[in-house]
Tab-separated table of C-alpha atoms in Angstrom:
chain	number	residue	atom	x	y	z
A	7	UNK	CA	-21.442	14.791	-11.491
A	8	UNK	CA	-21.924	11.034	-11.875
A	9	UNK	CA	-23.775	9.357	-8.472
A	10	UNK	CA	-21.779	6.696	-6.962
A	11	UNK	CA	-25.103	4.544	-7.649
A	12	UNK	CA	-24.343	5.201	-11.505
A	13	UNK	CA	-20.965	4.110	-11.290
A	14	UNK	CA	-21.597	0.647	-9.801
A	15	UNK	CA	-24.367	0.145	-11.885
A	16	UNK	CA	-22.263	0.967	-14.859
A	17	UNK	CA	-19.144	-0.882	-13.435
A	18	UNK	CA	-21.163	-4.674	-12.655
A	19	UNK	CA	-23.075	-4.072	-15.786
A	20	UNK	CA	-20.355	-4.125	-17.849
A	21	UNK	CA	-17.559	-5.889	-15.278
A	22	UNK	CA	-15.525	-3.376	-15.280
A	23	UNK	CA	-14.352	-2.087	-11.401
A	24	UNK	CA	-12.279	0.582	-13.073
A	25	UNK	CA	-15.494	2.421	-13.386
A	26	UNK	CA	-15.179	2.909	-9.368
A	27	UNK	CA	-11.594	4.506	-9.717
A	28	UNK	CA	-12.354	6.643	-12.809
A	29	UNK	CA	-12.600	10.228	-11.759
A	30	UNK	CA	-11.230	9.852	-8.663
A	31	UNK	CA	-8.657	12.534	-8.784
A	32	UNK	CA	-6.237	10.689	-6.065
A	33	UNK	CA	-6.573	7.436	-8.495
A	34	UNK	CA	-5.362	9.094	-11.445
A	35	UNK	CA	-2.550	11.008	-9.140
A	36	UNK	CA	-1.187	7.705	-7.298
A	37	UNK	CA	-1.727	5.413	-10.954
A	38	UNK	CA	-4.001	3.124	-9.035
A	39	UNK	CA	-6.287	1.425	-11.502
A	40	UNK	CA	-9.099	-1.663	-10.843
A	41	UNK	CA	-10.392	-4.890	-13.128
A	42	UNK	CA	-10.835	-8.467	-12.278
A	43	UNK	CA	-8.703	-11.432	-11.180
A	44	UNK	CA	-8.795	-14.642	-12.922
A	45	UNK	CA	-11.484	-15.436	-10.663
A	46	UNK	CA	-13.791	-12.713	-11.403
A	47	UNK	CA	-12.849	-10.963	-7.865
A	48	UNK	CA	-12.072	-7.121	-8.056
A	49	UNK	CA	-8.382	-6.170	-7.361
A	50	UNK	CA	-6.431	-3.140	-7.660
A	51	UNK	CA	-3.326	-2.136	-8.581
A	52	UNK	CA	-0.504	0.352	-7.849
A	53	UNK	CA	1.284	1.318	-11.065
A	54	UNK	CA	4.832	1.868	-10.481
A	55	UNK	CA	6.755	5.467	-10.963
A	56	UNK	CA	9.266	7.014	-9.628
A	57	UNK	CA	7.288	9.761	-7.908
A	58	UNK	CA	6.183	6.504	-5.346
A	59	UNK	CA	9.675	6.189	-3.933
A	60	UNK	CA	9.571	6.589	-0.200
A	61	UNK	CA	13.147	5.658	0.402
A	62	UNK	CA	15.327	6.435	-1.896
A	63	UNK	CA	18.553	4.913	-0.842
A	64	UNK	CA	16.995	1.115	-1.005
A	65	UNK	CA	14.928	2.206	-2.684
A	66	UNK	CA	11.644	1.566	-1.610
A	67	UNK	CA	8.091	2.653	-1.931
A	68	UNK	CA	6.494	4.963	0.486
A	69	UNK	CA	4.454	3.699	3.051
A	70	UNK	CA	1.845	6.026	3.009
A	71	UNK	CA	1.185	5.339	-1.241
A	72	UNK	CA	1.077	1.479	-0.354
A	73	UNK	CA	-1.497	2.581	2.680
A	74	UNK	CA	-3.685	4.648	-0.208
A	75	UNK	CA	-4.017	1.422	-2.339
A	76	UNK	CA	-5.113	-0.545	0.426
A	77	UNK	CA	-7.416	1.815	1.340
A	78	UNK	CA	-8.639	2.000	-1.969
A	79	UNK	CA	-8.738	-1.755	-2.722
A	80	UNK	CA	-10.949	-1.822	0.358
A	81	UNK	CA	-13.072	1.040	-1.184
A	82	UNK	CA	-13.947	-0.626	-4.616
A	83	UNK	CA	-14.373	-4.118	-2.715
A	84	UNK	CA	-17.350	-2.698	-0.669
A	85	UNK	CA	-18.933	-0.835	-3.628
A	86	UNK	CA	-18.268	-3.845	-5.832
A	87	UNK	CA	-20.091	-5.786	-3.297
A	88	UNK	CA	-22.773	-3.757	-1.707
A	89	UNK	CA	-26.315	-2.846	-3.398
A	90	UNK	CA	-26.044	0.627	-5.625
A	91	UNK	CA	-26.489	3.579	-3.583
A	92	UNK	CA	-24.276	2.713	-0.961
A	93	UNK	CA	-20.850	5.037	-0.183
A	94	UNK	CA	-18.164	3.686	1.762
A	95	UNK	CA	-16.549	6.220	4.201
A	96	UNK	CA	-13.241	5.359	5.850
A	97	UNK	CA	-13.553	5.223	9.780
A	98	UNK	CA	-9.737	3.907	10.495
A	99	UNK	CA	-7.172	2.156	8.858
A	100	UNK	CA	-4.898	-0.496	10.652
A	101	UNK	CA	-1.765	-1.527	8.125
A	102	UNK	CA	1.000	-3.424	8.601
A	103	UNK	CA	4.395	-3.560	6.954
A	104	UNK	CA	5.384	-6.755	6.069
A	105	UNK	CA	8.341	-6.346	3.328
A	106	UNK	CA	9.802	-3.740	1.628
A	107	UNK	CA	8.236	-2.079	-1.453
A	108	UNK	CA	10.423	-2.921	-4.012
A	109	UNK	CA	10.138	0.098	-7.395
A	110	UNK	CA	7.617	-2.057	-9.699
A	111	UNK	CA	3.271	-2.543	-9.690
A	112	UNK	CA	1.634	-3.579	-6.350
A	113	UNK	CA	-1.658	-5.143	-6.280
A	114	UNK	CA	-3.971	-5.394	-3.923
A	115	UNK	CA	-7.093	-7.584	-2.882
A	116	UNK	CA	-9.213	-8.774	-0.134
A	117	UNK	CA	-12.071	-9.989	1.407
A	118	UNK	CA	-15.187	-8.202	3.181
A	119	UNK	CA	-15.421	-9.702	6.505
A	120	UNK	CA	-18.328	-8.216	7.784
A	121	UNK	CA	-20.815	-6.274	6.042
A	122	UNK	CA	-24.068	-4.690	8.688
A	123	UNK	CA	-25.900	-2.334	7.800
A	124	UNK	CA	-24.401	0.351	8.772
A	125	UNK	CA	-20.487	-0.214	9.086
A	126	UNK	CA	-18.399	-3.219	7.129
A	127	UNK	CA	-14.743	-4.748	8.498
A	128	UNK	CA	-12.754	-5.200	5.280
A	129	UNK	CA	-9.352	-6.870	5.182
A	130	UNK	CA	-6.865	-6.221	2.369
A	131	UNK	CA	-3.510	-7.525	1.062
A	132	UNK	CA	-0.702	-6.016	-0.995
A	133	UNK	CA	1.612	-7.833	-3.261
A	134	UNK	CA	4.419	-7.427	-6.270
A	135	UNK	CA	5.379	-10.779	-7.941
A	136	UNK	CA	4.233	-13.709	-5.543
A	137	UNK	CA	0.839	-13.084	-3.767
A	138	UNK	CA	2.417	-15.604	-1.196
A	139	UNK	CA	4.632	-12.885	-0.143
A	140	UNK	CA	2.571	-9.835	1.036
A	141	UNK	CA	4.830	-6.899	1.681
A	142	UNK	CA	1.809	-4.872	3.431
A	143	UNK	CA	-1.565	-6.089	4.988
A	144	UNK	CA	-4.609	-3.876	5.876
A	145	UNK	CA	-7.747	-3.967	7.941
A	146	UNK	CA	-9.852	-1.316	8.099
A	147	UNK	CA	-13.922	-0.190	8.922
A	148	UNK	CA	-16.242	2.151	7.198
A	149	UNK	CA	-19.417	2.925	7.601
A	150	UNK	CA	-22.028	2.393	4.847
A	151	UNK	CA	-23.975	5.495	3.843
A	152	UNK	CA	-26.823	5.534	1.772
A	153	UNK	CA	-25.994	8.180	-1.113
A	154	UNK	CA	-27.771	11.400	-0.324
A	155	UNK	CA	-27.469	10.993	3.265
A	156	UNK	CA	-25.965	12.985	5.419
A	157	UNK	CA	-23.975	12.378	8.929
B	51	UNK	CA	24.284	15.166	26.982
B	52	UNK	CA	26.734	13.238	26.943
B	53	UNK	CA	28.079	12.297	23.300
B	54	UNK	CA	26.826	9.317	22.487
B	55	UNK	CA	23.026	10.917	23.574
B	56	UNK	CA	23.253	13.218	21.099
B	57	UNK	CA	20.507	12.572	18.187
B	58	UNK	CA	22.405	11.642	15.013
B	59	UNK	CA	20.455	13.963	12.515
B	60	UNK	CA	20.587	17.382	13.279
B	61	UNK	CA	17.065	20.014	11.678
B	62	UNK	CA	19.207	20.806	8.473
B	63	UNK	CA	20.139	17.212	7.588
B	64	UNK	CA	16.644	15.777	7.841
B	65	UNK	CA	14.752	18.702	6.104
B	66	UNK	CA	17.797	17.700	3.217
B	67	UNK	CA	16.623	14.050	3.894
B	68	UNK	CA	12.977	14.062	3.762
B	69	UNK	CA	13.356	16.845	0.739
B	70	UNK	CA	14.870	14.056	-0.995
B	71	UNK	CA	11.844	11.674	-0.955
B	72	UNK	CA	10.564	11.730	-3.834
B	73	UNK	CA	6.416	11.125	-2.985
B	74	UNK	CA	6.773	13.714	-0.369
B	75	UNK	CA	7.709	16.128	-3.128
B	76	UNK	CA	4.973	15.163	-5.347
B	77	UNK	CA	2.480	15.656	-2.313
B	78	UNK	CA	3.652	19.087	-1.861
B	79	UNK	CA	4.461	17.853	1.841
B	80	UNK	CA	6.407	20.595	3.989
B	81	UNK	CA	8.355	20.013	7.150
B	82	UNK	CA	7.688	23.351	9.514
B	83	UNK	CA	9.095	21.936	12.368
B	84	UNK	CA	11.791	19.873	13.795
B	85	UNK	CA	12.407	19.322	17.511
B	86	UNK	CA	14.235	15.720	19.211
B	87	UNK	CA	11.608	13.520	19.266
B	88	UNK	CA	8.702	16.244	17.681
B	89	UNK	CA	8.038	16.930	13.695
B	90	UNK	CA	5.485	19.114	12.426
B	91	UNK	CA	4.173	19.206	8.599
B	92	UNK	CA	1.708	20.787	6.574
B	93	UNK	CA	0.014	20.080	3.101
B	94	UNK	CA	-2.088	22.273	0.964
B	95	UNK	CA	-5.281	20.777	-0.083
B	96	UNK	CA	-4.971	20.308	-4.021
B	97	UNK	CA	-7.757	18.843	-6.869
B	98	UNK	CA	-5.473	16.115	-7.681
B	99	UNK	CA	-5.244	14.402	-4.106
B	100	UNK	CA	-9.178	14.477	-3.679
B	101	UNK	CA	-10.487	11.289	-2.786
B	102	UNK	CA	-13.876	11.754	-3.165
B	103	UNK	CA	-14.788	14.146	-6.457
B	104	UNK	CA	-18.502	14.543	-4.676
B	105	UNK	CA	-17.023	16.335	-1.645
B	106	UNK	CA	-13.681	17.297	-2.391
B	107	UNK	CA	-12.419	15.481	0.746
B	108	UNK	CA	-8.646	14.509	0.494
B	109	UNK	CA	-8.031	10.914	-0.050
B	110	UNK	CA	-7.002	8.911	3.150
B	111	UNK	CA	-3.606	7.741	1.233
B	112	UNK	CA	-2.721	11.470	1.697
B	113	UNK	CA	-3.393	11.672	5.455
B	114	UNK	CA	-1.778	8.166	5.719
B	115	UNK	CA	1.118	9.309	3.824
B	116	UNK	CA	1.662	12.560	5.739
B	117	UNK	CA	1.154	10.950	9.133
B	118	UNK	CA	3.868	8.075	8.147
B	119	UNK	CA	5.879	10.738	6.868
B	120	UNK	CA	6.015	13.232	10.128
B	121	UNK	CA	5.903	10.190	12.638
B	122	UNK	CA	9.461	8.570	11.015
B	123	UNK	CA	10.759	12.247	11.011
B	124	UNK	CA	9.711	12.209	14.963
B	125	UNK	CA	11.902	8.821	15.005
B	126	UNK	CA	14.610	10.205	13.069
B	127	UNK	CA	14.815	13.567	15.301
B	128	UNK	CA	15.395	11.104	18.424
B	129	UNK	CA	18.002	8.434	17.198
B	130	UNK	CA	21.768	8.869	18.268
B	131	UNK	CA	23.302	6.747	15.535
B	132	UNK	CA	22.987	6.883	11.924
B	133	UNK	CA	20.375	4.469	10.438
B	134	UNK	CA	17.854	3.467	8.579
B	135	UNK	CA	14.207	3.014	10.061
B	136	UNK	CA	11.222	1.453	8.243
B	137	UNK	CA	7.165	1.918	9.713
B	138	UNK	CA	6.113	-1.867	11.065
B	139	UNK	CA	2.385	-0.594	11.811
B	140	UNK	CA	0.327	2.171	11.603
B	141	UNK	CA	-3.266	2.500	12.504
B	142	UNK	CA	-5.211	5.623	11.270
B	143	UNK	CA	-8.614	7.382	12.801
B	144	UNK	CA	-10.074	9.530	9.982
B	145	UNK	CA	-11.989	11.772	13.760
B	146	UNK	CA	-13.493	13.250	10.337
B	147	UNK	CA	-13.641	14.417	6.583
B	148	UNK	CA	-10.408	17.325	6.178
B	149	UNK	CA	-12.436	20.662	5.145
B	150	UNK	CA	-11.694	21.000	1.310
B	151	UNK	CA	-9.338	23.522	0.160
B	152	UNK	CA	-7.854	24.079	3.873
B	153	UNK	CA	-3.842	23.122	4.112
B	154	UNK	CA	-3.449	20.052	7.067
B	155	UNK	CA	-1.032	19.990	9.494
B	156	UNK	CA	0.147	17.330	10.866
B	157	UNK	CA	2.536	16.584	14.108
B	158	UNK	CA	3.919	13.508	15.792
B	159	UNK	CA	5.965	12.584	18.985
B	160	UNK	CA	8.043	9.565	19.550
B	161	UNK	CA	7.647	9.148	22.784
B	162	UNK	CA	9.207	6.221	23.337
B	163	UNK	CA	12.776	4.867	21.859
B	164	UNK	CA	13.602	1.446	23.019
B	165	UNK	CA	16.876	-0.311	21.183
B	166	UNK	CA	14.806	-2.150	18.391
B	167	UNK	CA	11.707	0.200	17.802
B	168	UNK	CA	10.117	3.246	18.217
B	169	UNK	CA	6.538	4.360	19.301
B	170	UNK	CA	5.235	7.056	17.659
B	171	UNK	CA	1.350	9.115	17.830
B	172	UNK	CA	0.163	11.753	15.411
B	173	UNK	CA	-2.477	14.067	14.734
B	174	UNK	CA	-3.411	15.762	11.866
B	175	UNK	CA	-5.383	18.689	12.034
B	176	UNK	CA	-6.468	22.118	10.311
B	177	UNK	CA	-6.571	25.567	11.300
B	178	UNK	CA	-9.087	26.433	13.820
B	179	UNK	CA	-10.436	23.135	13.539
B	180	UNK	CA	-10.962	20.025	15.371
B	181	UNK	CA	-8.444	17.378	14.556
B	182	UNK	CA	-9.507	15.313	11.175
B	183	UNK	CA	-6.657	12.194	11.928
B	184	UNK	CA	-5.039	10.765	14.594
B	185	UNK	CA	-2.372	7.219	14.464
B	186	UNK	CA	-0.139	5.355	16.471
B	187	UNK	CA	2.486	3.755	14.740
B	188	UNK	CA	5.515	1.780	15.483
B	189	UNK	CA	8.833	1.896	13.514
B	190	UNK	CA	12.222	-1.103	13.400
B	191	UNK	CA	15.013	0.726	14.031
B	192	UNK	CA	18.256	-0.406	11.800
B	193	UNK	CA	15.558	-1.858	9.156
B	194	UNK	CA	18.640	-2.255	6.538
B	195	UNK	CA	22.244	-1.497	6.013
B	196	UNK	CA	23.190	1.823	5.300
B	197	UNK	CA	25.356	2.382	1.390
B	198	UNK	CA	28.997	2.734	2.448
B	199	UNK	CA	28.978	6.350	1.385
B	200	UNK	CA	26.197	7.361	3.683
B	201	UNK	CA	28.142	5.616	7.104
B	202	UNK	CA	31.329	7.713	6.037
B	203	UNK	CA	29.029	10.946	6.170
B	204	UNK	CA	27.547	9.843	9.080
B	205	UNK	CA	30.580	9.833	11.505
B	206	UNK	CA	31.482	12.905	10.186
B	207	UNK	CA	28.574	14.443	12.013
């Protein structure tokens, strides 16, 4: 089993943040995939299928699917950003719904707001075609553990 | 209660309705329970919803998905008209990692229906366990228009 210390030091050596999502089973379930924006900053994205529909009579995306890239965007941001060895684990999630999830790609970036040493405050945006119009926004917190830690 | 009380969708129609969402079928995501007001779930832990291949601990965009799932059942157990409803906010606790290979339940109450939104907590949890999630979430009631065919079933009911 590949360390998550590997992974980042695999993924910034070659700039590659789909080296974070790679063999993460949910990833490959959800078609969430990672690489950089134009500006070198990681950002996910939520490939479209019809297995995402929430809502079928608008139809819309689910919710929750929109809440796992967020999640995840927030993820690969901290490991993309903190030193090798580090493991992000989820403490909460707080999303909000801004628009409806229309049936093509979301992506999804953000910003760490706060990195400590032991817990980071990470906000997160999804989008479709114009990032001006977010249709879901995310903060969450995590604590930072150091890989073979436990607790 | 008088008849315009009455909640709009009765247990069948909303176990036909959620069956019909497409990600909750992928999921594997199973409605037990159906009260006014009350919904109860569960989902069986599977390889391919792992979020962490290390520790076999669900992803939290499966707990997130379950809890918005149950919670806008517990909205659409309560309503007296027929509509649409779409989740405004949700805030998760992950209380802590869901044991791998263990099924999750997961139940929510709307315990308060005002005429715009609803208010809505949840738990998830696993058999003789402590609870691994709990959310509050708020939902817009009459989020969009309903098709024409779906407003002729609906006063039918």
């Amino acid at each position: 089993m590949t360390t998550w210390r590997e992974r980042v030091e695999v993924a910034r050596r070659e700039n590659r943040p789909q080296h974070l999502v790679t063999g993460v089973p949910y990833a490959a379930f959800a078609g969430i995939a990672a690489d950089l924006d134009d500006s070198g900053h990681p950002r996910c994205r939520l490939r479209y299928a019809d297995a995402l529909i929430g809502n079928p009579l608008i139809p819309a995306l689910h919710g929750g699917v929109i809440g796992g890239l967020l999640e995840s965007a927030a993820i690969i941001l901290l490991l993309w950003e903190s030193e090798p060895g580090v493991v992000p684990v989820t403490v909460n999630m707080s999303f909000d719904f801004l628009r409806t999830g229309r049936p093509v790609d979301v992506l999804a970036t953000g910003r760490v707001y706060k990195q400590g040493r032991r817990v980071a405050n990470v906000r997160v945006e999804a989008w479709q075609d114009d990032r001006e119009r977010p249709i879901a926004a995310a903060h969450g917190h995590f604590l930072l553990k150091r890989e073979g830690q436990d607790g | 209660m008088s008849r315009a009380e009455r909640p709009a969708f009765d247990r069948e129609l909303l176990e036909q309705i959620v069956q019909a969402i497409p990600h909750v079928g992928v999921l594997g995501l199973k409605v037990t329970e159906i009260d006014v007001g009350r919904a109860l779930a569960r989902i069986d832990w599977r390889d391919d919803l792992v979020g962490d291949p290390g520790t076999g601990v669900l992803h939290g965009g499966v707990l997130t998905t379950v809890v918005d799932t149950v919670s806008g059942l517990a909205v659409m157990s309560r309503v007296t008209e027929v509509m649409q409803i779409a989740t405004l906010d949700l805030r998760i606790d992950y209380l802590r990692p869901a044991r791998p290979r263990l099924p999750v339940f997961a139940e929510a109450t709307c315990y308060r229906l005002s005429r715009s939104v609803a208010f809505v907590r949840a738990r998830a949890y696993q058999e003789g366990g402590d609870d691994v999630a709990a959310s509050l979430a708020t939902f817009m009631l009459q989020s969009s228009s309903l098709p024409a065919w779906v407003k002729t079933q609906g006063t039918r009911t």
